Amino acid sequence: GLTYALKLSDTASFDNETVAETSLEDAGDQRLQNVASLTARVNATFSLKVTHTWRWVKTPPPGFRKADTITAVALVATF
């Protein structure tokens, strides 16, 4: 895996994580995932986080695609 974090300002940051996996039992079972997120602090308690996830599987189950994406928006509370 590989992780990267960049502080854009005092209130904003960008994070990226890439993970590659290969099964030791089945060499054909290979997976790759990349998660990129942008976080902006709203105030001392709350932050807004936007995340984009991309997943790839070499041999997906029947009826599923090899690649999939997920976009999420969250309100994060820090105590």
PDB file of C-alpha atoms in Angstrom:
ATOM      1  CA  GLY A   1       0.000   0.000   0.000  1.00  0.00           C
ATOM      2  CA  LEU A   2       0.929   3.638  -0.421  1.00  0.00           C
ATOM      3  CA  THR A   3      -0.439   6.596   1.540  1.00  0.00           C
ATOM      4  CA  TYR A   4      -0.046  10.292   0.729  1.00  0.00           C
ATOM      5  CA  ALA A   5      -1.267  13.284   2.749  1.00  0.00           C
ATOM      6  CA  LEU A   6      -1.079  16.926   1.723  1.00  0.00           C
ATOM      7  CA  LYS A   7      -2.047  19.860   3.922  1.00  0.00           C
ATOM      8  CA  LEU A   8      -3.529  22.436   1.547  1.00  0.00           C
ATOM      9  CA  SER A   9      -4.157  25.089   4.219  1.00  0.00           C
ATOM     10  CA  ASP A  10      -4.878  25.382   7.940  1.00  0.00           C
ATOM     11  CA  THR A  11      -8.438  24.194   7.292  1.00  0.00           C
ATOM     12  CA  ALA A  12      -8.111  21.815   4.312  1.00  0.00           C
ATOM     13  CA  SER A  13      -6.246  18.606   3.517  1.00  0.00           C
ATOM     14  CA  PHE A  14      -6.018  16.022   0.735  1.00  0.00           C
ATOM     15  CA  ASP A  15      -5.352  12.321   1.416  1.00  0.00           C
ATOM     16  CA  ASN A  16      -4.767   9.467  -1.017  1.00  0.00           C
ATOM     17  CA  GLU A  17      -4.336   5.771  -0.253  1.00  0.00           C
ATOM     18  CA  THR A  18      -3.587   3.043  -2.803  1.00  0.00           C
ATOM     19  CA  VAL A  19      -3.594  -0.637  -1.840  1.00  0.00           C
ATOM     20  CA  ALA A  20      -2.754  -3.660  -4.022  1.00  0.00           C
ATOM     21  CA  GLU A  21      -3.534  -7.208  -2.865  1.00  0.00           C
ATOM     22  CA  THR A  22      -2.738 -10.648  -4.249  1.00  0.00           C
ATOM     23  CA  SER A  23      -3.963 -13.866  -2.663  1.00  0.00           C
ATOM     24  CA  LEU A  24      -1.268 -16.360  -1.663  1.00  0.00           C
ATOM     25  CA  GLU A  25      -3.687 -19.243  -2.254  1.00  0.00           C
ATOM     26  CA  ASP A  26      -4.992 -18.055  -5.660  1.00  0.00           C
ATOM     27  CA  ALA A  27      -2.564 -15.962  -7.752  1.00  0.00           C
ATOM     28  CA  GLY A  28      -5.474 -14.964 -10.016  1.00  0.00           C
ATOM     29  CA  ASP A  29      -7.203 -13.179  -7.133  1.00  0.00           C
ATOM     30  CA  GLN A  30      -5.738  -9.697  -7.520  1.00  0.00           C
ATOM     31  CA  ARG A  31      -7.318  -6.479  -6.228  1.00  0.00           C
ATOM     32  CA  LEU A  32      -6.478  -2.783  -6.389  1.00  0.00           C
ATOM     33  CA  GLN A  33      -8.116   0.065  -4.476  1.00  0.00           C
ATOM     34  CA  ASN A  34      -7.540   3.823  -4.496  1.00  0.00           C
ATOM     35  CA  VAL A  35      -9.233   6.163  -2.000  1.00  0.00           C
ATOM     36  CA  ALA A  36      -8.851   9.937  -2.444  1.00  0.00           C
ATOM     37  CA  SER A  37     -10.410  12.361   0.035  1.00  0.00           C
ATOM     38  CA  LEU A  38     -10.624  16.091   0.535  1.00  0.00           C
ATOM     39  CA  THR A  39     -11.396  17.393   4.029  1.00  0.00           C
ATOM     40  CA  ALA A  40     -12.339  20.984   4.894  1.00  0.00           C
ATOM     41  CA  ARG A  41     -12.789  22.146   8.484  1.00  0.00           C
ATOM     42  CA  VAL A  42     -16.040  24.062   9.003  1.00  0.00           C
ATOM     43  CA  ASN A  43     -15.420  24.990  12.650  1.00  0.00           C
ATOM     44  CA  ALA A  44     -13.622  23.569  15.706  1.00  0.00           C
ATOM     45  CA  THR A  45     -16.011  20.582  15.885  1.00  0.00           C
ATOM     46  CA  PHE A  46     -17.163  19.808  12.329  1.00  0.00           C
ATOM     47  CA  SER A  47     -15.446  19.042   9.038  1.00  0.00           C
ATOM     48  CA  LEU A  48     -16.829  18.253   5.591  1.00  0.00           C
ATOM     49  CA  LYS A  49     -15.204  15.273   3.857  1.00  0.00           C
ATOM     50  CA  VAL A  50     -15.619  14.241   0.202  1.00  0.00           C
ATOM     51  CA  THR A  51     -14.254  10.815  -0.731  1.00  0.00           C
ATOM     52  CA  HIS A  52     -13.857   9.034  -4.061  1.00  0.00           C
ATOM     53  CA  THR A  53     -13.089   5.290  -3.994  1.00  0.00           C
ATOM     54  CA  TRP A  54     -12.068   3.221  -7.026  1.00  0.00           C
ATOM     55  CA  ARG A  55     -11.880  -0.582  -6.735  1.00  0.00           C
ATOM     56  CA  TRP A  56     -10.692  -3.131  -9.276  1.00  0.00           C
ATOM     57  CA  VAL A  57     -10.873  -6.946  -9.088  1.00  0.00           C
ATOM     58  CA  LYS A  58      -9.175  -9.166 -11.676  1.00  0.00           C
ATOM     59  CA  THR A  59     -11.811 -11.926 -11.523  1.00  0.00           C
ATOM     60  CA  PRO A  60     -15.129 -10.565 -10.169  1.00  0.00           C
ATOM     61  CA  PRO A  61     -18.068 -12.844  -9.322  1.00  0.00           C
ATOM     62  CA  PRO A  62     -20.502 -13.498 -12.200  1.00  0.00           C
ATOM     63  CA  GLY A  63     -22.714 -10.497 -12.876  1.00  0.00           C
ATOM     64  CA  PHE A  64     -20.269  -7.944 -11.466  1.00  0.00           C
ATOM     65  CA  ARG A  65     -17.853  -5.608 -13.263  1.00  0.00           C
ATOM     66  CA  LYS A  66     -14.102  -5.528 -12.739  1.00  0.00           C
ATOM     67  CA  ALA A  67     -14.079  -1.856 -11.670  1.00  0.00           C
ATOM     68  CA  ASP A  68     -16.357  -0.002  -9.278  1.00  0.00           C
ATOM     69  CA  THR A  69     -16.460   3.568  -7.964  1.00  0.00           C
ATOM     70  CA  ILE A  70     -18.002   5.069  -4.836  1.00  0.00           C
ATOM     71  CA  THR A  71     -18.370   8.786  -4.096  1.00  0.00           C
ATOM     72  CA  ALA A  72     -19.322   9.825  -0.559  1.00  0.00           C
ATOM     73  CA  VAL A  73     -19.854  13.055   1.350  1.00  0.00           C
ATOM     74  CA  ALA A  74     -19.703  13.089   5.153  1.00  0.00           C
ATOM     75  CA  LEU A  75     -20.031  15.523   8.003  1.00  0.00           C
ATOM     76  CA  VAL A  76     -17.350  14.536  10.530  1.00  0.00           C
ATOM     77  CA  ALA A  77     -17.521  15.530  14.199  1.00  0.00           C
ATOM     78  CA  THR A  78     -14.317  15.670  16.243  1.00  0.00           C
ATOM     79  CA  PHE A  79     -14.461  15.718  20.041  1.00  0.00           C
TER      80      PHE A  79
END
